[in-house]
Structures are given as structure tokens and as C-alpha cells.
XYZ file of C-alpha atoms in Angstrom:
304
model
C 22.640 -43.469 -26.195
C 21.583 -45.792 -28.947
C 23.531 -48.818 -30.092
C 23.488 -51.239 -33.008
C 21.742 -54.540 -32.526
C 23.743 -57.055 -30.581
C 25.669 -59.575 -32.585
C 25.552 -63.242 -31.975
C 29.079 -63.514 -30.798
C 30.953 -62.093 -27.891
C 34.629 -62.383 -28.730
C 36.963 -61.065 -26.094
C 37.932 -57.440 -26.572
C 41.543 -56.697 -27.513
C 43.339 -55.165 -24.554
C 43.531 -51.709 -26.125
C 39.809 -51.705 -26.919
C 38.964 -52.841 -23.387
C 41.120 -50.055 -21.949
C 39.364 -47.541 -24.196
C 35.942 -48.773 -23.032
C 37.053 -48.561 -19.403
C 38.356 -45.048 -20.021
C 34.946 -44.000 -21.330
C 32.990 -45.415 -18.395
C 35.567 -43.962 -15.997
C 35.029 -40.509 -17.534
C 31.262 -40.927 -17.381
C 31.399 -42.148 -13.773
C 33.876 -39.640 -12.322
C 31.936 -36.942 -14.145
C 29.626 -36.687 -11.130
C 32.503 -35.624 -8.900
C 33.496 -33.013 -11.483
C 29.920 -31.698 -11.532
C 29.883 -31.359 -7.756
C 33.180 -29.455 -7.713
C 32.108 -27.098 -10.501
C 28.811 -26.276 -8.802
C 30.752 -24.689 -5.954
C 31.511 -21.847 -8.394
C 28.962 -21.977 -11.201
C 25.149 -21.892 -10.841
C 23.703 -25.157 -12.178
C 21.773 -23.813 -15.172
C 24.649 -21.569 -16.253
C 26.948 -24.568 -15.941
C 24.639 -26.509 -18.264
C 24.622 -23.621 -20.760
C 28.414 -23.596 -20.848
C 28.560 -27.364 -21.234
C 26.340 -27.454 -24.310
C 27.890 -24.320 -25.804
C 31.276 -26.045 -25.811
C 29.741 -29.250 -27.164
C 28.238 -27.324 -30.079
C 31.196 -25.095 -30.927
C 33.598 -25.534 -32.511
C 32.588 -29.178 -33.170
C 29.647 -28.199 -35.400
C 32.125 -26.597 -37.796
C 33.787 -29.963 -38.424
C 31.068 -32.564 -37.806
C 28.232 -32.875 -40.289
C 24.637 -32.636 -39.180
C 23.154 -36.149 -39.209
C 20.465 -36.743 -41.869
C 17.494 -36.621 -39.493
C 14.592 -34.169 -39.205
C 15.315 -30.980 -37.283
C 12.415 -31.785 -34.954
C 14.260 -34.893 -33.770
C 17.357 -32.881 -32.948
C 15.214 -30.261 -31.215
C 13.342 -32.794 -29.092
C 16.545 -34.613 -28.150
C 18.316 -31.357 -27.308
C 15.540 -30.119 -25.029
C 15.054 -33.465 -23.291
C 18.758 -34.123 -22.729
C 19.859 -30.532 -22.201
C 17.149 -28.866 -20.141
C 15.599 -32.121 -18.931
C 18.395 -34.516 -18.055
C 21.347 -32.256 -17.316
C 19.471 -29.154 -16.213
C 17.598 -31.120 -13.548
C 20.638 -33.200 -12.618
C 22.809 -30.129 -12.038
C 20.104 -28.432 -9.954
C 19.727 -31.590 -7.859
C 23.455 -31.937 -7.308
C 23.790 -28.444 -5.905
C 23.100 -29.436 -2.346
C 20.223 -31.892 -2.805
C 21.875 -35.258 -3.545
C 25.304 -36.815 -3.072
C 27.282 -37.344 -6.310
C 27.680 -41.095 -5.822
C 23.973 -41.622 -5.348
C 23.215 -39.341 -8.295
C 25.404 -41.527 -10.523
C 23.362 -44.535 -9.410
C 19.827 -43.113 -9.463
C 20.225 -41.576 -12.936
C 20.707 -45.106 -14.312
C 17.008 -45.738 -13.730
C 16.654 -44.169 -17.165
C 16.781 -47.771 -18.391
C 13.426 -48.534 -16.778
C 11.873 -45.212 -17.749
C 12.890 -46.001 -21.327
C 11.132 -49.376 -21.126
C 8.023 -47.756 -19.620
C 7.853 -45.083 -22.332
C 8.355 -47.704 -25.037
C 5.405 -49.641 -23.618
C 3.148 -46.573 -23.476
C 4.186 -44.863 -26.712
C 5.288 -47.738 -28.931
C 3.148 -50.566 -27.594
C 6.122 -52.737 -26.695
C 5.455 -55.646 -24.368
C 7.171 -55.910 -21.023
C 8.752 -59.286 -20.364
C 8.810 -61.204 -17.113
C 12.520 -60.689 -16.513
C 12.019 -56.928 -16.988
C 9.399 -56.903 -14.230
C 11.916 -58.643 -11.984
C 14.628 -56.162 -12.937
C 12.288 -53.256 -12.257
C 11.333 -54.680 -8.845
C 14.994 -54.888 -7.856
C 15.727 -51.329 -8.975
C 12.617 -49.892 -7.309
C 13.595 -51.653 -4.080
C 16.985 -49.937 -4.241
C 15.409 -46.519 -4.836
C 13.023 -47.161 -1.923
C 16.014 -47.827 0.351
C 17.538 -44.507 -0.732
C 14.239 -42.690 -0.159
C 13.981 -44.218 3.324
C 17.430 -42.876 4.222
C 17.169 -39.338 2.834
C 18.944 -36.791 5.003
C 20.615 -33.395 4.760
C 23.002 -34.653 2.075
C 20.418 -36.473 -0.042
C 16.958 -34.926 0.201
C 13.599 -36.121 -1.161
C 13.701 -33.158 -3.563
C 17.121 -34.210 -4.831
C 15.990 -37.787 -5.365
C 12.852 -36.608 -7.194
C 14.849 -34.254 -9.430
C 17.294 -36.991 -10.453
C 14.424 -39.384 -11.181
C 12.869 -36.692 -13.384
C 16.264 -36.251 -15.062
C 16.340 -40.009 -15.698
C 12.849 -39.829 -17.215
C 13.991 -37.007 -19.513
C 16.997 -39.086 -20.537
C 14.604 -41.921 -21.362
C 12.563 -39.581 -23.547
C 15.743 -38.610 -25.356
C 16.559 -42.288 -25.869
C 13.227 -42.865 -27.622
C 13.709 -39.816 -29.848
C 17.183 -41.037 -30.834
C 15.835 -44.552 -31.461
C 13.111 -43.119 -33.691
C 15.807 -41.353 -35.713
C 17.281 -44.696 -36.768
C 20.955 -45.585 -37.052
C 22.869 -42.323 -37.028
C 26.250 -41.032 -35.940
C 25.512 -40.304 -32.282
C 28.463 -37.925 -31.959
C 27.003 -35.705 -34.683
C 23.553 -36.169 -33.167
C 24.770 -34.954 -29.768
C 26.688 -32.027 -31.242
C 23.853 -30.678 -33.400
C 21.109 -31.317 -30.837
C 23.067 -29.064 -28.457
C 21.891 -26.159 -30.616
C 18.415 -26.746 -29.183
C 19.557 -27.416 -25.624
C 20.998 -23.917 -25.316
C 17.901 -21.645 -25.666
C 15.774 -23.188 -22.878
C 18.776 -23.505 -20.575
C 19.857 -19.906 -21.207
C 16.314 -18.617 -20.656
C 15.920 -20.588 -17.422
C 19.309 -19.398 -16.214
C 18.359 -15.769 -16.855
C 14.966 -16.142 -15.172
C 15.956 -18.274 -12.168
C 19.592 -17.365 -11.552
C 19.515 -13.804 -12.835
C 21.969 -11.700 -14.839
C 23.801 -10.498 -11.728
C 24.552 -13.992 -10.457
C 25.584 -15.090 -13.947
C 28.040 -12.208 -14.336
C 29.454 -12.722 -10.846
C 29.879 -16.459 -11.400
C 31.657 -15.980 -14.729
C 33.963 -13.392 -13.166
C 34.746 -15.695 -10.236
C 35.255 -18.824 -12.353
C 38.816 -20.045 -12.016
C 40.846 -22.541 -14.034
C 39.261 -25.424 -12.130
C 35.729 -24.336 -13.058
C 36.620 -23.997 -16.746
C 38.413 -27.339 -16.631
C 35.175 -28.856 -15.298
C 33.229 -27.326 -18.196
C 35.716 -28.821 -20.655
C 35.534 -32.180 -18.870
C 31.774 -32.093 -19.357
C 31.837 -31.053 -22.989
C 35.036 -32.467 -24.471
C 35.523 -35.450 -22.179
C 32.043 -36.593 -21.246
C 30.246 -35.745 -24.508
C 32.680 -35.560 -27.416
C 35.277 -38.138 -26.345
C 32.702 -40.378 -24.668
C 30.297 -40.631 -27.591
C 33.046 -40.774 -30.222
C 34.935 -43.572 -28.463
C 31.778 -45.515 -27.546
C 30.486 -45.260 -31.099
C 33.865 -46.389 -32.443
C 33.791 -49.457 -30.197
C 30.186 -50.319 -31.110
C 31.103 -50.133 -34.796
C 33.768 -52.814 -34.280
C 32.249 -55.150 -31.699
C 28.800 -56.591 -30.945
C 26.709 -54.355 -28.702
C 26.331 -57.330 -26.337
C 30.085 -57.130 -25.746
C 30.358 -53.368 -25.252
C 27.113 -52.221 -23.630
C 27.414 -54.281 -20.390
C 30.541 -52.293 -19.523
C 28.264 -49.291 -18.944
C 27.205 -51.011 -15.718
C 30.534 -49.792 -14.326
C 29.501 -46.127 -14.564
C 27.874 -45.970 -11.094
C 30.734 -48.061 -9.705
C 33.192 -45.386 -10.833
C 30.758 -42.689 -9.722
C 30.332 -43.954 -6.174
C 33.972 -44.942 -5.839
C 35.284 -41.577 -7.041
C 32.864 -39.704 -4.803
C 33.988 -41.736 -1.782
C 37.682 -41.259 -2.557
C 37.688 -37.633 -3.687
C 34.783 -36.103 -1.764
C 34.714 -38.426 1.250
C 31.112 -39.401 0.521
C 30.271 -42.044 3.144
C 29.308 -45.525 1.987
C 27.247 -47.024 4.834
C 25.725 -50.475 4.540
C 22.311 -49.162 3.464
C 23.849 -47.232 0.553
C 25.849 -50.239 -0.615
C 22.709 -52.380 -0.317
C 20.680 -49.902 -2.357
C 23.421 -49.815 -4.974
C 23.477 -53.615 -5.106
C 19.713 -53.743 -5.696
C 19.722 -51.112 -8.460
C 22.797 -52.629 -10.116
C 21.256 -56.102 -9.939
C 18.154 -54.783 -11.675
C 20.217 -53.112 -14.381
C 22.327 -56.241 -14.867
C 19.290 -58.519 -15.057
C 17.630 -56.295 -17.654
C 20.777 -56.064 -19.757
C 22.327 -59.511 -19.428
C 19.420 -61.944 -19.078
C 18.457 -62.064 -22.799
C 22.045 -62.867 -23.727
C 22.332 -65.523 -21.007
C 19.019 -67.071 -22.061
C 20.225 -67.320 -25.671
C 23.358 -69.119 -24.574
C 21.417 -71.549 -22.399
C 18.978 -72.267 -25.242
C 21.854 -72.926 -27.641
C 23.256 -75.718 -25.460
């Protein structure tokens, strides 16, 4: 997601706004448990089709298309739809534990920096190298401990999903300051065709029909959680908060997403949290925190 430039201040959030921000990151974090439960019934690519279909309609009837070129919406839709979520759902169907998926996908931050360097000529700063080293160390720990629950294929798929998310970030950034809720809704129009085609080719009409017939209330609730909760509520509430507070106050709360993800997976799915997994999480989270918080801390130290 894109955000306005950080303000100079960092006034404490009113309690209601803080609770709203925590609700958003809780939805985004526990979303990985919901994905895992839904994939017991729905094939991953079909699940992605349903997600973006319900993001697009009926919201597109009420939310205006943002004033950006169609090619931007198309690129974002393909990268986020088929790239990020298509690969993530495939990985989470037996190839990676939900808690680890919620952590590894956050490496999109570093893929975004890398793409900005290559495509936009941005310079990497020393603290970003340090942040990257921490995160890569955490991913290396995960790769060293791959097993039947988290496979090398699953880890690779989620890293590719993170890279696709990073590509979507750059497309959205190139579009300028826009209403991200409308951006997400209308870009879903372009996420649907590749996902539907891949579902037909790889999962097949018979499996699709059988899955839809077998889908119970829980499966449809998971689809709505993905579309209404994760996408529509999440982006609308996050955008509302960013419009009222400096980005430097709101954005760091996103660091809690993998905390909710790993915690919910441990509590609801009994995903084990051995020392190596907690250590890997600490390394990745430290890298994310350093990349996000160091510029703000440096400004404060320089102002003294």
C-alpha cells in the first residue's frame, strides 16, 4: 500500500483511532489463518478468483475509478492478484505454515527497495543494508529448518509473492496520490482474468465445480473475510487513518501484522513456535523495524 509522506510530528493517537488501527492489523494478520482454513475446501486459484470478484462487485458500483491510466490498474491487478495472492494461496496449501507465511511475505519491503534501486535509480542507504542483512538472516534460518510443514517450494513461492507485491507497490507509487480503496477495487477487474484462466488450466472445471458445490458457510465466510474484511475494510480504514495522522505515526503499526499472524496460527491451528522460528521472526522483524523506524529516530536525534 502507498501512504502520504510522513509528517514531522507524532502526536499520540486518540484511543478510538488506535483501536481502529489495531483492528486493521489484526484482520490483516489473522487473515493467514483464514486462508489456511478456506484452502481445506477451495482450490487456491479458485479461492483467489472469488476473493477479487467480491472485491470488485458490488463495490465498483459505488466507488469511483481513480483518475489513473488503465495500464496502471491493469499492472497492479495482475501483480497483486495473480502474483501476490495467487502464489501465496498456492504456497499455503500444504507448502508453508500460516504463521511463517505472514512473516516471510513482509520481505516485500526489501523487494520494493531493490526494485526502486534498479528501476528508479534510488540509492540504498547504509541502514537499509543493515536492515536487509537482518531480514535475510531470518529467511536463511527458515530455509535451514524447512520440513514437511514448510518446504523449500513454499518458501520460494512466498518470496515470489513478496516480489510481486513489491512490483505492485512501485506501480501504485507511480500512480501518485490516489484513493487506494478505489485503486484496489478497480484493479481487481484485471486480477480476475489471469486468475480465472490459471484456475481453469491448472485446477480444471471438474475440480472447480466440485469445490463450489462442497463449499459450506465457513468457506464463503472466509471469502468474505478476504474481500470485505482484508481488502475493503482494511484499505478504507487504513486510508482514513493516514488522512488524519502522519504516516510516521500509523505505518509502524503494520509491524504487528506478522505478530498477529504467528500468534493466531499458534492459538487457532496449533502451529508450533520453536526457538528457531521465534529467532527467525526476531531477525526479520528487526530488519523491518530498522528500515521503517531508523529515519524517524535519526531525525529526532539530530533535532536535539
